């Protein structure tokens, strides 16, 4: 395949397609939030945390042990993930357990892993 094979060489605007797409186009705020969401997921440590939480509900100590990192480092990353509604936590006595926030996050993470492994 040549490089030019992927360049559109027409001057026709398909008005119905353009209009339909523009009518469905979200505002810039939503795209900013979407980009921020994927940027948060685009960190190796946070991706490992999500993998761990996709397997089991875990406390900070367990996650730190799995990743070979300090509790402080894990807590910092979990705070970022919690503020973005990617993980949630619950307290049980002195321990705080983390899980993925909902099935949307779980599905996106698993779909991303599936795509990469494909």
Tab-separated table of N, CA, C and O in Angstrom:
chain	number	residue	atom	x	y	z
A	1	UNK	N	0.830	-1.180	0.000
A	1	UNK	CA	0.000	0.000	0.000
A	1	UNK	C	0.874	1.244	0.000
A	1	UNK	O	1.805	1.344	0.764
A	2	UNK	N	0.533	2.147	-0.845
A	2	UNK	CA	1.278	3.396	-0.872
A	2	UNK	C	0.694	4.374	0.133
A	2	UNK	O	-0.459	4.270	0.544
A	3	UNK	N	1.500	5.325	0.520
A	3	UNK	CA	1.082	6.337	1.486
A	3	UNK	C	-0.119	7.130	0.958
A	3	UNK	O	-1.021	7.488	1.704
A	4	UNK	N	-0.150	7.392	-0.335
A	4	UNK	CA	-1.218	8.184	-0.936
A	4	UNK	C	-2.550	7.437	-0.996
A	4	UNK	O	-3.579	8.056	-1.237
A	5	UNK	N	-2.511	6.145	-0.780
A	5	UNK	CA	-3.732	5.349	-0.831
A	5	UNK	C	-4.732	5.753	0.258
A	5	UNK	O	-5.927	5.546	0.122
A	6	UNK	N	-4.229	6.368	1.319
A	6	UNK	CA	-5.086	6.736	2.444
A	6	UNK	C	-5.489	8.210	2.423
A	6	UNK	O	-6.070	8.703	3.371
A	7	UNK	N	-5.175	8.914	1.362
A	7	UNK	CA	-5.522	10.325	1.243
A	7	UNK	C	-6.756	10.462	0.371
A	7	UNK	O	-6.812	9.969	-0.746
A	8	UNK	N	-7.777	11.130	0.911
A	8	UNK	CA	-9.016	11.360	0.163
A	8	UNK	C	-8.752	12.462	-0.864
A	8	UNK	O	-8.296	13.549	-0.524
A	9	UNK	N	-9.031	12.174	-2.114
A	9	UNK	CA	-8.739	13.124	-3.188
A	9	UNK	C	-10.024	13.662	-3.801
A	9	UNK	O	-10.055	14.023	-4.964
A	10	UNK	N	-11.095	13.721	-3.026
A	10	UNK	CA	-12.343	14.236	-3.573
A	10	UNK	C	-12.643	15.607	-2.972
A	10	UNK	O	-12.058	16.008	-1.974
A	11	UNK	N	-13.531	16.331	-3.601
A	11	UNK	CA	-13.961	17.629	-3.106
A	11	UNK	C	-15.452	17.628	-2.822
A	11	UNK	O	-16.075	18.682	-2.781
A	12	UNK	N	-16.007	16.457	-2.624
A	12	UNK	CA	-17.435	16.321	-2.387
A	12	UNK	C	-17.687	16.330	-0.886
A	12	UNK	O	-17.030	15.604	-0.135
A	13	UNK	N	-18.610	17.155	-0.435
A	13	UNK	CA	-19.014	17.147	0.961
A	13	UNK	C	-20.342	16.415	1.035
A	13	UNK	O	-21.307	16.771	0.365
A	14	UNK	N	-20.369	15.390	1.829
A	14	UNK	CA	-21.580	14.600	2.019
A	14	UNK	C	-22.396	15.273	3.122
A	14	UNK	O	-22.270	14.950	4.305
A	15	UNK	N	-23.215	16.234	2.709
A	15	UNK	CA	-23.903	17.115	3.654
A	15	UNK	C	-24.749	16.368	4.677
A	15	UNK	O	-24.773	16.748	5.854
A	16	UNK	N	-25.432	15.317	4.265
A	16	UNK	CA	-26.270	14.576	5.214
A	16	UNK	C	-25.434	13.925	6.308
A	16	UNK	O	-25.802	13.941	7.486
A	17	UNK	N	-24.287	13.386	5.940
A	17	UNK	CA	-23.399	12.748	6.916
A	17	UNK	C	-22.794	13.797	7.842
A	17	UNK	O	-22.742	13.606	9.063
A	18	UNK	N	-22.351	14.899	7.276
A	18	UNK	CA	-21.758	15.975	8.071
A	18	UNK	C	-22.791	16.535	9.050
A	18	UNK	O	-22.526	16.701	10.241
A	19	UNK	N	-23.985	16.822	8.576
A	19	UNK	CA	-25.044	17.384	9.419
A	19	UNK	C	-25.426	16.410	10.535
A	19	UNK	O	-25.562	16.802	11.694
A	20	UNK	N	-25.570	15.141	10.185
A	20	UNK	CA	-25.917	14.122	11.182
A	20	UNK	C	-24.862	14.047	12.277
A	20	UNK	O	-25.180	13.977	13.460
A	21	UNK	N	-23.603	14.070	11.880
A	21	UNK	CA	-22.500	13.994	12.845
A	21	UNK	C	-22.461	15.233	13.719
A	21	UNK	O	-22.303	15.132	14.946
A	22	UNK	N	-22.619	16.411	13.113
A	22	UNK	CA	-22.609	17.650	13.888
A	22	UNK	C	-23.759	17.705	14.889
A	22	UNK	O	-23.599	18.214	16.001
A	23	UNK	N	-24.910	17.175	14.521
A	23	UNK	CA	-26.057	17.161	15.427
A	23	UNK	C	-25.810	16.286	16.653
A	23	UNK	O	-26.399	16.511	17.708
A	24	UNK	N	-24.964	15.283	16.521
A	24	UNK	CA	-24.662	14.366	17.627
A	24	UNK	C	-23.400	14.758	18.396
A	24	UNK	O	-23.106	14.165	19.432
A	25	UNK	N	-22.662	15.754	17.896
A	25	UNK	CA	-21.369	16.128	18.466
A	25	UNK	C	-21.535	16.745	19.858
A	25	UNK	O	-22.215	17.746	20.022
A	26	UNK	N	-20.917	16.127	20.888
A	26	UNK	CA	-20.962	16.714	22.233
A	26	UNK	C	-20.162	18.016	22.275
A	26	UNK	O	-19.359	18.302	21.382
A	27	UNK	N	-20.338	18.771	23.364
A	27	UNK	CA	-19.599	20.029	23.490
A	27	UNK	C	-18.164	19.756	23.945
A	27	UNK	O	-17.801	18.643	24.319
A	28	UNK	N	-17.341	20.804	23.907
A	28	UNK	CA	-15.923	20.673	24.238
A	28	UNK	C	-15.699	20.242	25.684
A	28	UNK	O	-14.716	19.571	25.990
A	29	UNK	N	-16.593	20.624	26.592
A	29	UNK	CA	-16.462	20.231	27.991
A	29	UNK	C	-16.453	18.703	28.113
A	29	UNK	O	-15.604	18.126	28.797
A	30	UNK	N	-17.397	18.061	27.428
A	30	UNK	CA	-17.485	16.602	27.489
A	30	UNK	C	-16.245	15.948	26.894
A	30	UNK	O	-15.694	15.001	27.465
A	31	UNK	N	-15.746	16.484	25.770
A	31	UNK	CA	-14.522	15.922	25.185
A	31	UNK	C	-13.327	16.127	26.113
A	31	UNK	O	-12.445	15.272	26.206
A	32	UNK	N	-13.300	17.254	26.815
A	32	UNK	CA	-12.227	17.495	27.782
A	32	UNK	C	-12.254	16.478	28.907
A	32	UNK	O	-11.216	15.955	29.318
A	33	UNK	N	-13.467	16.187	29.427
A	33	UNK	CA	-13.610	15.191	30.481
A	33	UNK	C	-13.219	13.796	29.983
A	33	UNK	O	-12.584	13.023	30.694
A	34	UNK	N	-13.598	13.480	28.752
A	34	UNK	CA	-13.251	12.183	28.169
A	34	UNK	C	-11.736	12.046	28.018
A	34	UNK	O	-11.157	11.015	28.376
A	35	UNK	N	-11.087	13.096	27.517
A	35	UNK	CA	-9.630	13.067	27.356
A	35	UNK	C	-8.941	12.931	28.714
A	35	UNK	O	-7.969	12.183	28.855
A	36	UNK	N	-9.457	13.640	29.719
A	36	UNK	CA	-8.898	13.562	31.060
A	36	UNK	C	-9.045	12.153	31.634
A	36	UNK	O	-8.123	11.610	32.241
A	37	UNK	N	-10.199	11.536	31.396
A	37	UNK	CA	-10.446	10.169	31.855
A	37	UNK	C	-9.410	9.213	31.272
A	37	UNK	O	-8.781	8.432	31.991
A	38	UNK	N	-9.194	9.289	29.955
A	38	UNK	CA	-8.237	8.379	29.330
A	38	UNK	C	-6.799	8.722	29.705
A	38	UNK	O	-5.953	7.833	29.785
A	39	UNK	N	-6.528	9.992	29.964
A	39	UNK	CA	-5.189	10.372	30.400
A	39	UNK	C	-4.889	9.740	31.764
A	39	UNK	O	-3.790	9.240	32.000
A	40	UNK	N	-5.872	9.748	32.657
A	40	UNK	CA	-5.706	9.140	33.979
A	40	UNK	C	-5.418	7.645	33.830
A	40	UNK	O	-4.575	7.089	34.527
A	41	UNK	N	-6.095	6.994	32.899
A	41	UNK	CA	-5.875	5.559	32.690
A	41	UNK	C	-4.536	5.284	32.004
A	41	UNK	O	-4.060	4.160	32.030
A	42	UNK	N	-3.942	6.318	31.413
A	42	UNK	CA	-2.730	6.150	30.629
A	42	UNK	C	-1.447	6.139	31.437
A	42	UNK	O	-0.385	6.471	30.931
A	43	UNK	N	-1.502	5.752	32.686
A	43	UNK	CA	-0.337	5.675	33.551
A	43	UNK	C	-0.131	4.208	33.938
A	43	UNK	O	-1.084	3.542	34.354
A	44	UNK	N	1.085	3.702	33.801
A	44	UNK	CA	1.363	2.292	34.038
A	44	UNK	C	0.997	1.856	35.461
A	44	UNK	O	0.369	0.811	35.656
A	45	UNK	N	1.356	2.654	36.446
A	45	UNK	CA	1.037	2.280	37.834
A	45	UNK	C	-0.468	2.222	38.038
A	45	UNK	O	-0.993	1.264	38.629
A	46	UNK	N	-1.183	3.232	37.542
A	46	UNK	CA	-2.641	3.219	37.701
A	46	UNK	C	-3.262	2.054	36.941
A	46	UNK	O	-4.222	1.441	37.405
A	47	UNK	N	-2.707	1.713	35.777
A	47	UNK	CA	-3.215	0.561	35.015
A	47	UNK	C	-3.020	-0.725	35.821
A	47	UNK	O	-3.906	-1.595	35.849
A	48	UNK	N	-1.888	-0.857	36.497
A	48	UNK	CA	-1.646	-2.036	37.335
A	48	UNK	C	-2.619	-2.075	38.516
A	48	UNK	O	-3.112	-3.148	38.885
A	49	UNK	N	-2.883	-0.924	39.100
A	49	UNK	CA	-3.850	-0.862	40.203
A	49	UNK	C	-5.222	-1.310	39.701
A	49	UNK	O	-5.908	-2.097	40.359
A	50	UNK	N	-5.616	-0.822	38.535
A	50	UNK	CA	-6.913	-1.212	37.978
A	50	UNK	C	-6.961	-2.706	37.702
A	50	UNK	O	-7.982	-3.351	37.934
A	51	UNK	N	-5.858	-3.259	37.215
A	51	UNK	CA	-5.817	-4.707	36.985
A	51	UNK	C	-6.038	-5.443	38.304
A	51	UNK	O	-6.845	-6.380	38.375
A	52	UNK	N	-5.325	-5.015	39.336
A	52	UNK	CA	-5.457	-5.674	40.645
A	52	UNK	C	-6.894	-5.581	41.151
A	52	UNK	O	-7.464	-6.570	41.617
A	53	UNK	N	-7.495	-4.397	41.016
A	53	UNK	CA	-8.857	-4.213	41.509
A	53	UNK	C	-9.889	-4.889	40.613
A	53	UNK	O	-11.008	-5.153	41.052
A	54	UNK	N	-9.530	-5.163	39.374
A	54	UNK	CA	-10.420	-5.920	38.502
A	54	UNK	C	-10.482	-7.379	38.954
A	54	UNK	O	-11.458	-8.075	38.695
A	55	UNK	N	-9.421	-7.824	39.648
A	55	UNK	CA	-9.372	-9.200	40.134
A	55	UNK	C	-10.073	-9.352	41.484
A	55	UNK	O	-10.787	-10.326	41.711
A	56	UNK	N	-9.846	-8.385	42.375
A	56	UNK	CA	-10.341	-8.485	43.757
A	56	UNK	C	-10.519	-7.098	44.358
A	56	UNK	O	-9.793	-6.167	44.016
A	57	UNK	N	-11.431	-7.003	45.315
A	57	UNK	CA	-11.479	-5.836	46.187
A	57	UNK	C	-10.235	-5.925	47.058
A	57	UNK	O	-9.892	-7.003	47.549
A	58	UNK	N	-9.535	-4.802	47.234
A	58	UNK	CA	-8.266	-4.849	47.962
A	58	UNK	C	-8.070	-3.610	48.810
A	58	UNK	O	-8.558	-2.532	48.476
A	59	UNK	N	-7.303	-3.770	49.894
A	59	UNK	CA	-6.906	-2.624	50.707
A	59	UNK	C	-5.576	-2.090	50.173
A	59	UNK	O	-4.904	-2.737	49.364
A	60	UNK	N	-5.197	-0.900	50.638
A	60	UNK	CA	-3.965	-0.256	50.177
A	60	UNK	C	-2.754	-1.150	50.422
A	60	UNK	O	-1.882	-1.275	49.557
A	61	UNK	N	-2.710	-1.795	51.583
A	61	UNK	CA	-1.567	-2.661	51.912
A	61	UNK	C	-1.427	-3.805	50.903
A	61	UNK	O	-0.319	-4.129	50.471
A	62	UNK	N	-2.551	-4.409	50.547
A	62	UNK	CA	-2.515	-5.515	49.585
A	62	UNK	C	-2.066	-5.040	48.206
A	62	UNK	O	-1.252	-5.692	47.551
A	63	UNK	N	-2.594	-3.900	47.777
A	63	UNK	CA	-2.201	-3.360	46.462
A	63	UNK	C	-0.712	-3.028	46.466
A	63	UNK	O	0.003	-3.349	45.511
A	64	UNK	N	-0.245	-2.401	47.535
A	64	UNK	CA	1.180	-2.062	47.646
A	64	UNK	C	2.043	-3.314	47.578
A	64	UNK	O	3.092	-3.324	46.928
A	65	UNK	N	1.591	-4.376	48.213
A	65	UNK	CA	2.329	-5.637	48.200
A	65	UNK	C	2.358	-6.235	46.799
A	65	UNK	O	3.398	-6.697	46.327
A	66	UNK	N	1.210	-6.238	46.124
A	66	UNK	CA	1.131	-6.789	44.764
A	66	UNK	C	2.047	-6.019	43.809
A	66	UNK	O	2.743	-6.612	42.985
A	67	UNK	N	2.063	-4.687	43.931
A	67	UNK	CA	2.834	-3.860	43.001
A	67	UNK	C	4.263	-3.608	43.458
A	67	UNK	O	5.055	-3.035	42.718
A	68	UNK	N	4.606	-4.023	44.690
A	68	UNK	CA	5.958	-3.795	45.204
A	68	UNK	C	6.254	-2.316	45.391
A	68	UNK	O	7.357	-1.854	45.115
A	69	UNK	N	5.255	-1.572	45.854
A	69	UNK	CA	5.397	-0.127	46.046
A	69	UNK	C	5.021	0.232	47.481
A	69	UNK	O	4.467	-0.588	48.209
A	70	UNK	N	5.289	1.473	47.853
A	70	UNK	CA	4.939	1.922	49.197
A	70	UNK	C	3.443	2.204	49.297
A	70	UNK	O	2.780	2.511	48.299
A	71	UNK	N	2.928	2.098	50.516
A	71	UNK	CA	1.515	2.415	50.756
A	71	UNK	C	1.231	3.872	50.398
A	71	UNK	O	0.169	4.187	49.871
A	72	UNK	N	2.191	4.734	50.653
A	72	UNK	CA	2.027	6.157	50.356
A	72	UNK	C	1.844	6.388	48.850
A	72	UNK	O	0.973	7.161	48.433
A	73	UNK	N	2.673	5.723	48.055
A	73	UNK	CA	2.568	5.862	46.593
A	73	UNK	C	1.227	5.333	46.089
A	73	UNK	O	0.580	5.962	45.244
A	74	UNK	N	0.802	4.212	46.610
A	74	UNK	CA	-0.475	3.620	46.199
A	74	UNK	C	-1.627	4.523	46.625
A	74	UNK	O	-2.554	4.777	45.850
A	75	UNK	N	-1.572	5.050	47.852
A	75	UNK	CA	-2.636	5.936	48.342
A	75	UNK	C	-2.760	7.177	47.465
A	75	UNK	O	-3.874	7.631	47.169
A	76	UNK	N	-1.628	7.715	47.036
A	76	UNK	CA	-1.638	8.885	46.162
A	76	UNK	C	-2.349	8.565	44.841
A	76	UNK	O	-3.206	9.330	44.374
A	77	UNK	N	-2.002	7.430	44.245
A	77	UNK	CA	-2.618	7.033	42.976
A	77	UNK	C	-4.102	6.731	43.160
A	77	UNK	O	-4.930	7.093	42.320
A	78	UNK	N	-4.448	6.086	44.246
A	78	UNK	CA	-5.859	5.781	44.517
A	78	UNK	C	-6.670	7.060	44.707
A	78	UNK	O	-7.826	7.140	44.292
A	79	UNK	N	-6.058	8.070	45.306
A	79	UNK	CA	-6.733	9.357	45.464
A	79	UNK	C	-7.078	9.963	44.115
A	79	UNK	O	-8.191	10.475	43.907
A	80	UNK	N	-6.150	9.901	43.195
A	80	UNK	CA	-6.390	10.400	41.830
A	80	UNK	C	-7.508	9.611	41.169
A	80	UNK	O	-8.426	10.197	40.578
A	81	UNK	N	-7.445	8.299	41.276
A	81	UNK	CA	-8.476	7.451	40.669
A	81	UNK	C	-9.840	7.663	41.320
A	81	UNK	O	-10.871	7.650	40.639
A	82	UNK	N	-9.852	7.909	42.602
A	82	UNK	CA	-11.115	8.134	43.317
A	82	UNK	C	-11.740	9.469	42.908
A	82	UNK	O	-12.943	9.548	42.675
A	83	UNK	N	-10.924	10.513	42.797
A	83	UNK	CA	-11.431	11.826	42.378
A	83	UNK	C	-12.028	11.787	40.980
A	83	UNK	O	-12.925	12.560	40.660
A	84	UNK	N	-11.544	10.887	40.142
A	84	UNK	CA	-12.060	10.757	38.768
A	84	UNK	C	-13.191	9.727	38.678
A	84	UNK	O	-13.620	9.374	37.593
A	85	UNK	N	-13.639	9.230	39.834
A	85	UNK	CA	-14.719	8.234	39.883
A	85	UNK	C	-14.387	6.959	39.115
A	85	UNK	O	-15.253	6.367	38.472
A	86	UNK	N	-13.128	6.559	39.201
A	86	UNK	CA	-12.685	5.327	38.559
A	86	UNK	C	-12.648	4.189	39.575
A	86	UNK	O	-12.897	3.040	39.238
A	87	UNK	N	-12.326	4.531	40.831
A	87	UNK	CA	-12.399	3.561	41.924
A	87	UNK	C	-13.261	4.148	43.036
A	87	UNK	O	-13.464	5.360	43.113
A	88	UNK	N	-13.748	3.265	43.890
A	88	UNK	CA	-14.488	3.691	45.075
A	88	UNK	C	-13.961	2.883	46.253
A	88	UNK	O	-13.274	1.868	46.065
A	89	UNK	N	-14.275	3.341	47.446
A	89	UNK	CA	-13.772	2.653	48.627
A	89	UNK	C	-14.868	2.517	49.676
A	89	UNK	O	-15.882	3.210	49.635
A	90	UNK	N	-14.602	1.591	50.578
A	90	UNK	CA	-15.481	1.399	51.729
A	90	UNK	C	-14.609	1.089	52.932
A	90	UNK	O	-13.559	0.451	52.822
A	91	UNK	N	-15.022	1.593	54.077
A	91	UNK	CA	-14.274	1.378	55.317
A	91	UNK	C	-14.863	0.195	56.065
A	91	UNK	O	-16.073	0.040	56.158
A	92	UNK	N	-13.962	-0.651	56.570
A	92	UNK	CA	-14.365	-1.757	57.434
A	92	UNK	C	-13.412	-1.739	58.618
A	92	UNK	O	-12.271	-2.206	58.503
A	93	UNK	N	-13.876	-1.182	59.714
A	93	UNK	CA	-12.995	-1.018	60.867
A	93	UNK	C	-11.892	-0.032	60.541
A	93	UNK	O	-12.157	1.081	60.107
A	94	UNK	N	-10.646	-0.478	60.704
A	94	UNK	CA	-9.499	0.387	60.398
A	94	UNK	C	-9.046	0.268	58.943
A	94	UNK	O	-8.193	1.018	58.500
A	95	UNK	N	-9.603	-0.682	58.255
A	95	UNK	CA	-9.175	-0.915	56.872
A	95	UNK	C	-10.111	-0.239	55.877
A	95	UNK	O	-11.305	-0.119	56.112
A	96	UNK	N	-9.528	0.179	54.736
A	96	UNK	CA	-10.292	0.767	53.642
A	96	UNK	C	-10.072	-0.111	52.418
A	96	UNK	O	-8.928	-0.375	52.029
A	97	UNK	N	-11.157	-0.586	51.860
A	97	UNK	CA	-11.100	-1.478	50.706
A	97	UNK	C	-11.519	-0.735	49.442
A	97	UNK	O	-12.474	0.039	49.457
A	98	UNK	N	-10.805	-1.002	48.361
A	98	UNK	CA	-11.051	-0.345	47.077
A	98	UNK	C	-11.570	-1.341	46.054
A	98	UNK	O	-11.182	-2.514	46.060
A	99	UNK	N	-12.436	-0.842	45.195
A	99	UNK	CA	-12.935	-1.602	44.040
A	99	UNK	C	-13.038	-0.644	42.868
A	99	UNK	O	-12.978	0.586	43.035
A	100	UNK	N	-13.207	-1.212	41.674
A	100	UNK	CA	-13.507	-0.379	40.517
A	100	UNK	C	-14.869	0.263	40.769
A	100	UNK	O	-15.749	-0.327	41.391
A	101	UNK	N	-15.053	1.482	40.299
A	101	UNK	CA	-16.241	2.256	40.649
A	101	UNK	C	-17.539	1.618	40.179
A	101	UNK	O	-18.520	1.614	40.909
A	102	UNK	N	-17.560	1.095	38.958
A	102	UNK	CA	-18.801	0.503	38.449
A	102	UNK	C	-18.491	-0.403	37.261
A	102	UNK	O	-17.334	-0.571	36.870
A	103	UNK	N	-19.550	-0.973	36.702
A	103	UNK	CA	-19.377	-1.892	35.573
A	103	UNK	C	-18.848	-1.196	34.324
A	103	UNK	O	-18.221	-1.838	33.475
A	104	UNK	N	-19.073	0.129	34.195
A	104	UNK	CA	-18.545	0.857	33.037
A	104	UNK	C	-17.021	0.865	33.063
A	104	UNK	O	-16.362	0.602	32.058
A	105	UNK	N	-16.462	1.179	34.234
A	105	UNK	CA	-15.004	1.205	34.380
A	105	UNK	C	-14.443	-0.191	34.169
A	105	UNK	O	-13.465	-0.382	33.444
A	106	UNK	N	-15.075	-1.180	34.787
A	106	UNK	CA	-14.638	-2.573	34.646
A	106	UNK	C	-14.655	-2.987	33.179
A	106	UNK	O	-13.690	-3.554	32.665
A	107	UNK	N	-15.743	-2.659	32.482
A	107	UNK	CA	-15.868	-3.025	31.071
A	107	UNK	C	-14.834	-2.335	30.195
A	107	UNK	O	-14.237	-2.963	29.318
A	108	UNK	N	-14.609	-1.032	30.433
A	108	UNK	CA	-13.604	-0.300	29.652
A	108	UNK	C	-12.218	-0.885	29.867
A	108	UNK	O	-11.463	-1.066	28.906
A	109	UNK	N	-11.888	-1.166	31.129
A	109	UNK	CA	-10.574	-1.722	31.424
A	109	UNK	C	-10.410	-3.084	30.755
A	109	UNK	O	-9.406	-3.345	30.082
A	110	UNK	N	-11.393	-3.947	30.923
A	110	UNK	CA	-11.298	-5.292	30.352
A	110	UNK	C	-11.293	-5.253	28.823
A	110	UNK	O	-10.572	-6.019	28.189
A	111	UNK	N	-12.066	-4.352	28.239
A	111	UNK	CA	-12.078	-4.208	26.784
A	111	UNK	C	-10.725	-3.715	26.278
A	111	UNK	O	-10.213	-4.192	25.261
A	112	UNK	N	-10.121	-2.783	27.021
A	112	UNK	CA	-8.781	-2.308	26.658
A	112	UNK	C	-7.760	-3.432	26.716
A	112	UNK	O	-6.933	-3.584	25.799
A	113	UNK	N	-7.811	-4.232	27.763
A	113	UNK	CA	-6.896	-5.368	27.879
A	113	UNK	C	-7.117	-6.363	26.740
A	113	UNK	O	-6.149	-6.847	26.140
A	114	UNK	N	-8.363	-6.621	26.454
A	114	UNK	CA	-8.701	-7.554	25.361
A	114	UNK	C	-8.179	-7.036	24.032
A	114	UNK	O	-7.625	-7.795	23.223
A	115	UNK	N	-8.323	-5.747	23.803
A	115	UNK	CA	-7.846	-5.152	22.547
A	115	UNK	C	-6.326	-5.281	22.425
A	115	UNK	O	-5.810	-5.642	21.379
A	116	UNK	N	-5.618	-4.995	23.515
A	116	UNK	CA	-4.145	-5.063	23.503
A	116	UNK	C	-3.667	-6.502	23.301
A	116	UNK	O	-2.686	-6.743	22.589
A	117	UNK	N	-4.366	-7.448	23.911
A	117	UNK	CA	-3.961	-8.854	23.807
A	117	UNK	C	-4.360	-9.500	22.490
A	117	UNK	O	-3.919	-10.585	22.167
A	118	UNK	N	-5.215	-8.825	21.729
A	118	UNK	CA	-5.737	-9.368	20.463
A	118	UNK	C	-4.635	-9.604	19.482
A	118	UNK	O	-3.757	-9.058	19.141
